[in-house]
Short mmCIF file of N, CA and C and ligand atoms in Angstrom, two decimals:
data_model
loop_
_atom_site.label_atom_id
_atom_site.label_comp_id
_atom_site.label_asym_id
_atom_site.label_seq_id
_atom_site.Cartn_x
_atom_site.Cartn_y
_atom_site.Cartn_z
N MET A 23 -27.80 59.69 2.63
CA MET A 23 -28.24 59.41 1.58
C MET A 23 -28.19 57.90 0.73
N GLU A 24 -28.68 57.46 0.02
CA GLU A 24 -28.85 56.27 -0.20
C GLU A 24 -28.86 56.13 -1.97
N ARG A 25 -27.88 55.35 -2.19
CA ARG A 25 -28.36 55.13 -3.78
C ARG A 25 -28.83 52.75 -3.96
N THR A 26 -29.91 53.59 -5.15
CA THR A 26 -30.26 52.66 -5.12
C THR A 26 -29.82 51.56 -6.98
N PHE A 27 -29.87 50.27 -6.92
CA PHE A 27 -29.60 50.53 -9.01
C PHE A 27 -30.97 49.68 -9.35
N VAL A 28 -31.47 50.15 -10.07
CA VAL A 28 -32.89 49.51 -11.24
C VAL A 28 -32.62 49.03 -12.66
N ILE A 29 -33.55 47.73 -12.38
CA ILE A 29 -33.80 48.01 -14.36
C ILE A 29 -34.59 47.96 -14.70
N ALA A 30 -34.85 48.19 -15.73
CA ALA A 30 -36.24 48.40 -16.21
C ALA A 30 -35.27 46.87 -17.60
N LYS A 31 -36.66 45.53 -16.83
CA LYS A 31 -36.58 44.68 -17.60
C LYS A 31 -36.90 44.89 -19.23
N PRO A 32 -36.22 44.03 -20.09
CA PRO A 32 -36.83 43.24 -21.13
C PRO A 32 -38.44 43.45 -21.45
N ASP A 33 -39.04 43.62 -20.76
CA ASP A 33 -40.77 43.24 -20.46
C ASP A 33 -40.76 45.46 -21.21
N ALA A 34 -40.30 45.47 -20.39
CA ALA A 34 -40.36 46.71 -20.13
C ALA A 34 -40.04 47.55 -21.32
N VAL A 35 -38.70 47.84 -21.59
CA VAL A 35 -39.05 48.47 -23.47
C VAL A 35 -38.86 48.03 -24.10
N GLN A 36 -39.05 46.43 -24.03
CA GLN A 36 -40.39 46.17 -25.77
C GLN A 36 -41.57 47.09 -25.88
N ARG A 37 -42.88 47.11 -24.32
CA ARG A 37 -43.99 47.04 -24.41
C ARG A 37 -43.75 49.05 -23.88
N GLY A 38 -42.07 49.91 -23.82
CA GLY A 38 -41.89 50.94 -24.26
C GLY A 38 -42.55 51.86 -22.99
N LEU A 39 -41.83 51.37 -21.81
CA LEU A 39 -42.36 51.78 -21.04
C LEU A 39 -41.17 51.90 -20.20
N VAL A 40 -40.09 52.23 -20.96
CA VAL A 40 -38.60 53.02 -19.77
C VAL A 40 -39.04 54.08 -19.40
N GLY A 41 -39.84 55.27 -20.01
CA GLY A 41 -39.67 56.51 -20.56
C GLY A 41 -40.89 56.45 -19.15
N GLU A 42 -41.69 55.63 -19.10
CA GLU A 42 -43.09 56.12 -17.27
C GLU A 42 -42.34 55.78 -16.46
N ILE A 43 -41.07 54.84 -16.48
CA ILE A 43 -40.65 53.84 -15.10
C ILE A 43 -39.45 55.22 -14.68
N ILE A 44 -38.57 56.15 -15.58
CA ILE A 44 -38.30 57.11 -15.17
C ILE A 44 -38.98 58.19 -14.88
N VAL A 45 -39.36 58.54 -15.31
CA VAL A 45 -40.76 59.52 -14.92
C VAL A 45 -41.61 59.67 -13.52
N ARG A 46 -42.14 58.23 -13.11
CA ARG A 46 -42.79 57.91 -11.76
C ARG A 46 -41.13 58.13 -10.61
N LEU A 47 -39.96 57.93 -10.69
CA LEU A 47 -38.97 57.96 -9.78
C LEU A 47 -38.66 59.68 -9.58
N GLU A 48 -38.45 60.30 -11.29
CA GLU A 48 -38.38 61.70 -11.02
C GLU A 48 -38.94 62.59 -10.35
N ARG A 49 -40.18 62.27 -10.77
CA ARG A 49 -41.99 62.70 -10.21
C ARG A 49 -41.83 62.67 -8.88
N ARG A 50 -41.48 61.28 -7.96
CA ARG A 50 -40.97 61.37 -6.83
C ARG A 50 -40.02 62.54 -6.25
N GLY A 51 -39.54 62.18 -6.79
CA GLY A 51 -38.27 63.18 -6.14
C GLY A 51 -36.64 62.93 -6.81
N LEU A 52 -36.87 61.51 -6.53
CA LEU A 52 -35.76 60.99 -6.76
C LEU A 52 -34.50 60.39 -8.18
N LYS A 53 -33.39 61.20 -7.33
CA LYS A 53 -32.40 61.99 -8.70
C LYS A 53 -30.91 60.74 -9.42
N LEU A 54 -31.63 60.78 -10.47
CA LEU A 54 -30.94 59.97 -11.24
C LEU A 54 -29.14 59.71 -11.31
N VAL A 55 -28.41 59.65 -10.70
CA VAL A 55 -27.33 59.25 -11.13
C VAL A 55 -26.36 57.99 -11.76
N GLY A 56 -27.04 58.19 -12.72
CA GLY A 56 -26.63 56.95 -13.50
C GLY A 56 -27.06 56.32 -14.56
N ALA A 57 -27.34 56.07 -15.38
CA ALA A 57 -27.71 55.62 -16.21
C ALA A 57 -27.15 54.68 -17.53
N LYS A 58 -27.42 53.68 -18.14
CA LYS A 58 -27.14 52.46 -19.93
C LYS A 58 -27.89 51.69 -20.03
N PHE A 59 -27.73 51.46 -21.24
CA PHE A 59 -28.54 51.40 -21.74
C PHE A 59 -28.07 49.23 -22.65
N LEU A 60 -27.94 48.01 -22.20
CA LEU A 60 -27.28 47.23 -22.83
C LEU A 60 -27.83 45.80 -22.86
N LEU A 61 -27.37 44.98 -23.09
CA LEU A 61 -27.63 43.97 -23.55
C LEU A 61 -26.58 42.63 -22.63
N VAL A 62 -27.31 42.24 -21.37
CA VAL A 62 -27.51 41.45 -20.39
C VAL A 62 -26.85 40.42 -20.69
N SER A 63 -25.32 39.87 -20.62
CA SER A 63 -25.36 38.65 -20.49
C SER A 63 -24.97 37.14 -19.84
N ARG A 64 -24.91 36.42 -20.04
CA ARG A 64 -24.96 35.67 -19.29
C ARG A 64 -24.53 35.43 -18.23
N GLU A 65 -22.94 35.70 -18.03
CA GLU A 65 -22.42 35.83 -17.00
C GLU A 65 -22.55 37.41 -16.04
N LEU A 66 -23.47 38.38 -16.38
CA LEU A 66 -23.30 39.06 -15.81
C LEU A 66 -24.73 39.14 -14.81
N ALA A 67 -25.75 38.38 -15.87
CA ALA A 67 -26.74 37.62 -15.83
C ALA A 67 -26.60 37.14 -14.11
N GLU A 68 -25.78 36.24 -14.32
CA GLU A 68 -25.64 34.88 -12.98
C GLU A 68 -25.24 35.46 -12.07
N LYS A 69 -24.61 36.32 -12.40
CA LYS A 69 -23.94 37.20 -10.64
C LYS A 69 -25.11 37.69 -10.24
N HIS A 70 -25.77 38.77 -11.00
CA HIS A 70 -26.87 39.58 -10.52
C HIS A 70 -27.87 38.68 -9.69
N TYR A 71 -28.06 37.41 -10.14
CA TYR A 71 -29.35 36.57 -9.47
C TYR A 71 -28.31 35.90 -8.92
N ALA A 72 -27.52 35.70 -8.80
CA ALA A 72 -26.58 34.58 -8.15
C ALA A 72 -27.33 33.79 -6.31
N VAL A 73 -28.41 35.43 -6.16
CA VAL A 73 -29.35 34.45 -4.69
C VAL A 73 -30.13 33.18 -5.33
N HIS A 74 -30.22 33.50 -6.18
CA HIS A 74 -31.68 32.48 -6.97
C HIS A 74 -31.37 31.40 -7.51
N VAL A 75 -30.17 31.23 -7.70
CA VAL A 75 -29.37 29.78 -8.36
C VAL A 75 -30.13 28.70 -7.28
N GLY A 76 -30.72 27.44 -8.57
CA GLY A 76 -30.97 26.79 -7.90
C GLY A 76 -32.47 26.38 -7.52
N LYS A 77 -33.40 27.87 -7.99
CA LYS A 77 -34.91 27.87 -7.58
C LYS A 77 -35.34 27.59 -8.63
N PRO A 78 -36.59 27.34 -9.01
CA PRO A 78 -37.21 27.04 -9.70
C PRO A 78 -37.30 27.42 -10.90
N PHE A 79 -37.28 28.69 -10.63
CA PHE A 79 -37.63 30.34 -11.73
C PHE A 79 -36.02 30.22 -12.14
N TYR A 80 -35.10 30.24 -12.01
CA TYR A 80 -33.41 30.39 -12.21
C TYR A 80 -33.39 30.22 -13.49
N GLU A 81 -33.58 29.87 -14.44
CA GLU A 81 -33.52 29.18 -15.34
C GLU A 81 -34.14 30.52 -16.69
N GLY A 82 -35.32 30.71 -16.14
CA GLY A 82 -36.71 30.95 -16.81
C GLY A 82 -35.92 32.30 -16.71
N LEU A 83 -35.48 32.98 -15.85
CA LEU A 83 -35.48 34.35 -15.20
C LEU A 83 -33.88 34.69 -15.76
N ILE A 84 -33.08 33.69 -15.95
CA ILE A 84 -31.74 33.97 -16.38
C ILE A 84 -32.20 34.52 -18.12
N ARG A 85 -32.55 33.41 -18.68
CA ARG A 85 -33.55 33.85 -20.09
C ARG A 85 -34.17 34.47 -20.78
N TYR A 86 -35.11 34.61 -19.14
CA TYR A 86 -35.39 36.25 -19.39
C TYR A 86 -33.98 37.27 -19.56
N ILE A 87 -34.33 38.01 -18.37
CA ILE A 87 -33.39 38.79 -18.46
C ILE A 87 -32.07 39.05 -19.12
N THR A 88 -32.14 37.93 -19.96
CA THR A 88 -30.43 37.71 -21.27
C THR A 88 -31.59 38.06 -23.19
N SER A 89 -32.89 38.42 -22.49
CA SER A 89 -33.06 38.13 -24.02
C SER A 89 -33.63 39.82 -24.80
N ALA A 90 -33.36 40.75 -24.68
CA ALA A 90 -33.18 41.21 -25.14
C ALA A 90 -33.06 42.96 -24.50
N PRO A 91 -33.00 44.01 -24.73
CA PRO A 91 -32.15 44.99 -23.90
C PRO A 91 -32.87 45.57 -22.74
N VAL A 92 -32.37 46.20 -21.77
CA VAL A 92 -32.68 46.55 -20.32
C VAL A 92 -32.14 48.11 -20.55
N MET A 93 -32.14 48.71 -19.92
CA MET A 93 -32.33 49.55 -19.64
C MET A 93 -31.69 50.27 -17.95
N THR A 94 -30.60 50.56 -17.62
CA THR A 94 -30.16 49.91 -15.94
C THR A 94 -29.81 51.28 -14.96
N MET A 95 -30.34 51.76 -13.89
CA MET A 95 -30.25 53.19 -13.00
C MET A 95 -29.46 52.23 -12.46
N VAL A 96 -28.95 54.06 -11.56
CA VAL A 96 -28.87 54.09 -10.43
C VAL A 96 -29.70 55.46 -10.01
N TRP A 97 -30.06 55.50 -8.93
CA TRP A 97 -31.76 56.40 -8.47
C TRP A 97 -30.85 56.91 -6.80
N GLU A 98 -30.86 58.19 -6.23
CA GLU A 98 -30.32 58.47 -5.26
C GLU A 98 -31.29 59.34 -4.40
N GLY A 99 -31.22 59.24 -3.24
CA GLY A 99 -32.05 60.46 -2.41
C GLY A 99 -32.31 59.45 -0.46
N PRO A 100 -32.94 60.10 0.08
CA PRO A 100 -32.69 59.56 1.33
C PRO A 100 -33.69 58.46 1.41
N GLN A 101 -33.56 57.43 2.05
CA GLN A 101 -34.45 56.47 1.81
C GLN A 101 -34.63 55.44 0.82
N ALA A 102 -33.89 55.89 -0.70
CA ALA A 102 -33.76 55.25 -1.77
C ALA A 102 -33.72 54.18 -2.13
N ILE A 103 -33.81 52.61 -0.98
CA ILE A 103 -34.43 52.07 -1.48
C ILE A 103 -35.41 51.47 -1.44
N ALA A 104 -36.23 52.23 -0.08
CA ALA A 104 -37.46 51.38 0.19
C ALA A 104 -38.27 52.56 -0.61
N ALA A 105 -37.89 53.28 -1.11
CA ALA A 105 -38.73 54.63 -1.43
C ALA A 105 -39.23 53.44 -3.25
N VAL A 106 -37.64 53.32 -3.79
CA VAL A 106 -38.00 52.79 -5.07
C VAL A 106 -38.82 51.72 -4.94
N ARG A 107 -38.76 50.19 -3.86
CA ARG A 107 -39.26 49.04 -3.87
C ARG A 107 -40.73 49.80 -3.85
N GLN A 108 -40.90 50.89 -2.96
CA GLN A 108 -42.70 50.91 -3.28
C GLN A 108 -42.97 51.83 -4.41
N THR A 109 -42.68 52.45 -4.88
CA THR A 109 -43.13 53.09 -6.06
C THR A 109 -42.94 51.43 -7.28
N MET A 110 -42.05 50.59 -7.59
CA MET A 110 -41.86 49.00 -8.16
C MET A 110 -43.74 48.38 -7.58
N GLY A 111 -43.86 47.99 -6.29
CA GLY A 111 -44.43 47.51 -5.96
C GLY A 111 -43.63 45.91 -5.75
N ALA A 112 -45.00 44.88 -4.97
CA ALA A 112 -44.60 43.42 -4.80
C ALA A 112 -44.14 43.44 -5.83
N THR A 113 -43.16 41.85 -5.19
CA THR A 113 -42.87 41.50 -6.74
C THR A 113 -43.98 40.35 -7.47
N ARG A 114 -44.41 40.19 -7.00
CA ARG A 114 -45.82 39.45 -8.03
C ARG A 114 -46.89 40.90 -8.47
N PRO A 115 -46.97 41.10 -9.90
CA PRO A 115 -47.60 41.90 -9.97
C PRO A 115 -49.66 42.31 -9.11
N VAL A 116 -49.26 41.10 -8.83
CA VAL A 116 -51.17 40.79 -8.40
C VAL A 116 -51.44 41.50 -6.91
N GLU A 117 -49.96 41.18 -6.97
CA GLU A 117 -50.58 41.80 -4.19
C GLU A 117 -49.73 42.93 -4.31
N ALA A 118 -48.84 43.56 -5.60
CA ALA A 118 -48.57 45.05 -5.82
C ALA A 118 -49.72 45.96 -5.54
N ALA A 119 -49.97 46.88 -4.57
CA ALA A 119 -50.19 48.39 -4.91
C ALA A 119 -50.85 48.94 -5.68
N PRO A 120 -52.31 49.25 -5.66
CA PRO A 120 -52.20 49.93 -6.34
C PRO A 120 -52.00 50.90 -6.73
N GLY A 121 -51.54 51.82 -7.92
CA GLY A 121 -50.26 52.97 -8.64
C GLY A 121 -49.33 51.89 -8.26
N SER A 122 -48.39 51.43 -8.13
CA SER A 122 -47.05 50.60 -8.18
C SER A 122 -47.26 50.47 -10.13
N ILE A 123 -45.74 50.51 -9.99
CA ILE A 123 -46.00 49.89 -11.21
C ILE A 123 -46.07 47.98 -12.09
N ARG A 124 -45.36 47.51 -11.08
CA ARG A 124 -45.82 46.11 -11.51
C ARG A 124 -47.59 46.17 -11.23
N HIS A 125 -48.16 46.79 -10.50
CA HIS A 125 -49.38 46.56 -10.38
C HIS A 125 -50.18 47.52 -11.61
N ASP A 126 -49.35 48.04 -12.37
CA ASP A 126 -50.34 49.39 -13.27
C ASP A 126 -50.23 48.46 -14.10
N PHE A 127 -48.89 47.80 -14.54
CA PHE A 127 -48.68 48.11 -15.78
C PHE A 127 -48.14 45.52 -15.93
N GLY A 128 -47.86 45.55 -15.22
CA GLY A 128 -48.18 43.47 -15.46
C GLY A 128 -49.20 43.31 -14.61
N LEU A 129 -48.96 41.62 -15.28
CA LEU A 129 -49.70 40.58 -14.24
C LEU A 129 -48.89 39.02 -13.97
N SER A 130 -47.70 39.53 -14.46
CA SER A 130 -47.05 37.86 -14.09
C SER A 130 -45.99 38.51 -13.26
N VAL A 131 -45.67 37.28 -12.35
CA VAL A 131 -44.22 37.62 -11.63
C VAL A 131 -42.87 37.06 -12.62
N GLY A 132 -43.39 36.30 -13.22
CA GLY A 132 -42.36 35.88 -14.73
C GLY A 132 -42.16 37.44 -15.71
N ARG A 133 -42.92 38.51 -15.61
CA ARG A 133 -42.83 39.29 -16.36
C ARG A 133 -42.62 40.73 -15.75
N ASN A 134 -42.33 41.18 -14.79
CA ASN A 134 -42.90 41.68 -14.07
C ASN A 134 -41.85 43.54 -13.37
N LEU A 135 -41.04 43.35 -15.41
CA LEU A 135 -41.49 44.84 -15.25
C LEU A 135 -39.46 45.53 -14.63
N THR A 136 -39.53 44.95 -13.83
CA THR A 136 -38.10 46.10 -13.16
C THR A 136 -38.27 45.25 -11.32
N HIS A 137 -37.00 45.46 -11.42
CA HIS A 137 -35.79 45.15 -10.57
C HIS A 137 -35.76 46.37 -10.27
N ALA A 138 -35.18 46.02 -8.44
CA ALA A 138 -34.81 47.14 -7.54
C ALA A 138 -34.19 46.74 -6.63
N SER A 139 -33.41 46.95 -5.93
CA SER A 139 -32.33 46.80 -4.69
C SER A 139 -33.11 46.17 -3.94
N ASP A 140 -32.47 45.32 -2.88
CA ASP A 140 -34.07 45.57 -1.86
C ASP A 140 -32.73 45.65 -0.17
N SER A 141 -31.76 45.80 -0.41
CA SER A 141 -31.24 46.65 1.08
C SER A 141 -29.59 47.23 0.30
N PRO A 142 -29.64 47.69 1.78
CA PRO A 142 -28.21 48.57 1.16
C PRO A 142 -27.18 48.01 0.57
N GLU A 143 -26.90 46.13 1.41
CA GLU A 143 -25.76 45.75 0.85
C GLU A 143 -26.20 45.35 -0.16
N THR A 144 -27.33 44.76 -0.98
CA THR A 144 -27.90 44.18 -2.25
C THR A 144 -27.06 45.49 -3.28
N ALA A 145 -27.74 46.48 -2.82
CA ALA A 145 -27.66 48.01 -3.51
C ALA A 145 -25.83 48.27 -4.00
N ALA A 146 -24.99 48.52 -2.57
CA ALA A 146 -24.05 48.22 -2.75
C ALA A 146 -23.34 47.29 -3.73
N PHE A 147 -23.57 45.62 -3.58
CA PHE A 147 -22.84 44.26 -4.55
C PHE A 147 -23.88 45.19 -6.08
N GLU A 148 -25.16 45.34 -5.99
CA GLU A 148 -25.40 45.82 -7.57
C GLU A 148 -25.19 46.56 -8.15
N ILE A 149 -24.67 48.04 -7.68
CA ILE A 149 -24.48 49.56 -8.16
C ILE A 149 -22.91 48.82 -8.30
N GLY A 150 -21.99 48.46 -7.97
CA GLY A 150 -20.68 48.36 -8.00
C GLY A 150 -20.72 46.77 -8.94
N LEU A 151 -21.55 45.86 -9.79
CA LEU A 151 -21.44 44.65 -10.47
C LEU A 151 -22.05 45.13 -11.39
N TRP A 152 -23.03 46.57 -12.10
CA TRP A 152 -23.27 47.37 -13.18
C TRP A 152 -22.61 48.40 -13.59
N PHE A 153 -22.31 49.28 -12.52
CA PHE A 153 -21.39 50.43 -13.33
C PHE A 153 -19.99 50.62 -12.67
N THR A 154 -19.28 50.88 -13.69
CA THR A 154 -17.92 52.25 -12.82
C THR A 154 -18.87 53.40 -11.81
N GLU A 155 -17.41 54.02 -11.20
CA GLU A 155 -17.62 54.26 -10.33
C GLU A 155 -17.07 55.73 -11.61
N ALA A 156 -16.70 55.78 -12.20
CA ALA A 156 -16.65 56.64 -13.15
C ALA A 156 -17.91 57.18 -14.16
N GLU A 157 -18.65 55.82 -14.16
CA GLU A 157 -20.09 56.22 -14.63
C GLU A 157 -21.51 56.39 -13.53
N LEU A 158 -20.76 56.86 -12.99
CA LEU A 158 -22.37 57.64 -11.33
C LEU A 158 -21.78 58.83 -11.55
N VAL A 159 -22.43 59.97 -11.80
CA VAL A 159 -23.00 61.11 -12.01
C VAL A 159 -23.30 61.72 -10.23
N ASN A 160 -22.10 63.25 -10.13
CA ASN A 160 -22.76 63.17 -8.62
C ASN A 160 -22.57 65.13 -9.17
N TRP A 161 -24.15 65.36 -9.40
CA TRP A 161 -24.37 66.41 -9.37
C TRP A 161 -24.98 67.29 -8.61
N GLN A 162 -25.17 68.38 -7.96
CA GLN A 162 -26.36 69.51 -7.67
C GLN A 162 -27.63 69.79 -8.44
N ARG A 163 -28.53 69.50 -7.94
CA ARG A 163 -30.13 70.12 -8.06
C ARG A 163 -30.43 71.36 -7.12
N PRO A 164 -31.04 72.14 -7.55
CA PRO A 164 -30.85 73.33 -7.10
C PRO A 164 -32.56 73.03 -6.27
N THR A 165 -33.70 71.85 -6.65
CA THR A 165 -34.38 71.80 -5.87
C THR A 165 -34.08 70.29 -4.71
N ASP A 166 -33.37 70.44 -4.77
CA ASP A 166 -33.68 68.86 -3.43
C ASP A 166 -33.67 69.58 -2.46
N ALA A 167 -33.09 70.65 -1.88
CA ALA A 167 -33.31 71.33 -0.71
C ALA A 167 -35.34 70.97 -0.15
N TRP A 168 -35.76 71.33 -1.36
CA TRP A 168 -37.51 71.18 -1.47
C TRP A 168 -37.55 69.72 -1.57
N ILE A 169 -37.11 68.62 -1.72
CA ILE A 169 -36.82 67.39 -1.67
C ILE A 169 -36.45 66.40 -0.81
N PHE A 170 -35.62 66.68 -0.24
CA PHE A 170 -34.86 65.97 0.38
C PHE A 170 -34.61 65.81 2.23
N GLU A 171 -35.30 67.52 1.99
CA GLU A 171 -35.15 67.94 4.21
C GLU A 171 -35.92 67.83 5.34
N GLY A 172 -35.64 67.58 5.77
CA GLY A 172 -36.52 66.51 7.05
C GLY A 172 -37.11 67.90 8.01
N ASN A 173 -35.99 69.04 7.75
CA ASN A 173 -36.63 70.03 9.36
C ASN A 173 -35.99 69.55 10.44
P1 LIG B 7 -37.43 40.98 -7.07
O1 LIG B 7 -37.78 41.30 -8.16
O2 LIG B 7 -38.58 41.49 -6.25
O3 LIG B 7 -36.40 41.52 -5.10
P2 LIG B 7 -37.19 38.34 -5.95
O4 LIG B 7 -35.65 39.23 -5.79
O5 LIG B 7 -37.34 37.40 -5.09
O6 LIG B 7 -38.22 39.32 -6.43
O7 LIG B 7 -36.76 37.28 -7.26
C1 LIG B 7 -36.29 38.22 -7.86
C2 LIG B 7 -36.79 37.74 -9.33
O8 LIG B 7 -37.65 36.91 -10.01
C3 LIG B 7 -38.51 38.44 -9.86
O9 LIG B 7 -38.66 39.79 -9.67
C4 LIG B 7 -38.93 37.36 -11.24
C5 LIG B 7 -38.85 36.29 -10.20
N1 LIG B 7 -39.74 35.30 -9.72
C6 LIG B 7 -39.46 35.49 -8.52
N2 LIG B 7 -40.07 34.83 -7.38
C7 LIG B 7 -40.41 34.03 -8.84
C8 LIG B 7 -41.50 32.56 -9.36
N3 LIG B 7 -41.86 31.82 -7.94
N4 LIG B 7 -41.71 32.60 -9.91
C9 LIG B 7 -40.94 32.74 -11.27
N5 LIG B 7 -40.30 34.22 -11.11
C10 LIG B 7 -39.64 34.97 -9.89
MG1 LIG B 8 -35.24 40.87 -5.89
#
């Protein structure tokens, strides 16, 4: 079972799309194990986006993610990292697959609504950065077997 870290970014919160994002991940069968609504500090934003330091869009990205509240979440499931990236769609909304969140609600790469971890290493780093162990909930869902089992 994998866990992955998700942000409904400031534009998603401002546009009232947090529920829509949660609905899509829930409906897919993924299980929510952590959630936190917060205004991101510059320090936390810099740690989260450290891999992008020096890129032309870096300063704008930090300004954007710290500009208004975000909803952060940890979702669990088999291949959760790939599944959530697929549900979000490609980084550039105009290249995102129809039916993905970035396609269905976005146009600009600078306002692409969501973040999702892109590898097991990134997921472990990001979950540890944004959540404490005590904030993650281990819980049983009777439907898990109907969604997660591979036969
Ligand atoms: P993703 O969010 O799909 O993992 P990424 O890690 O390459 O994409 O980049 C992080 C964020 O930075 C991305 O969601 C939007 C922004 N970004 C990336 N490339 C950009 C570009 N060329 N111009 C403006 N913003 C960009
Ligand atoms: Mg990324």
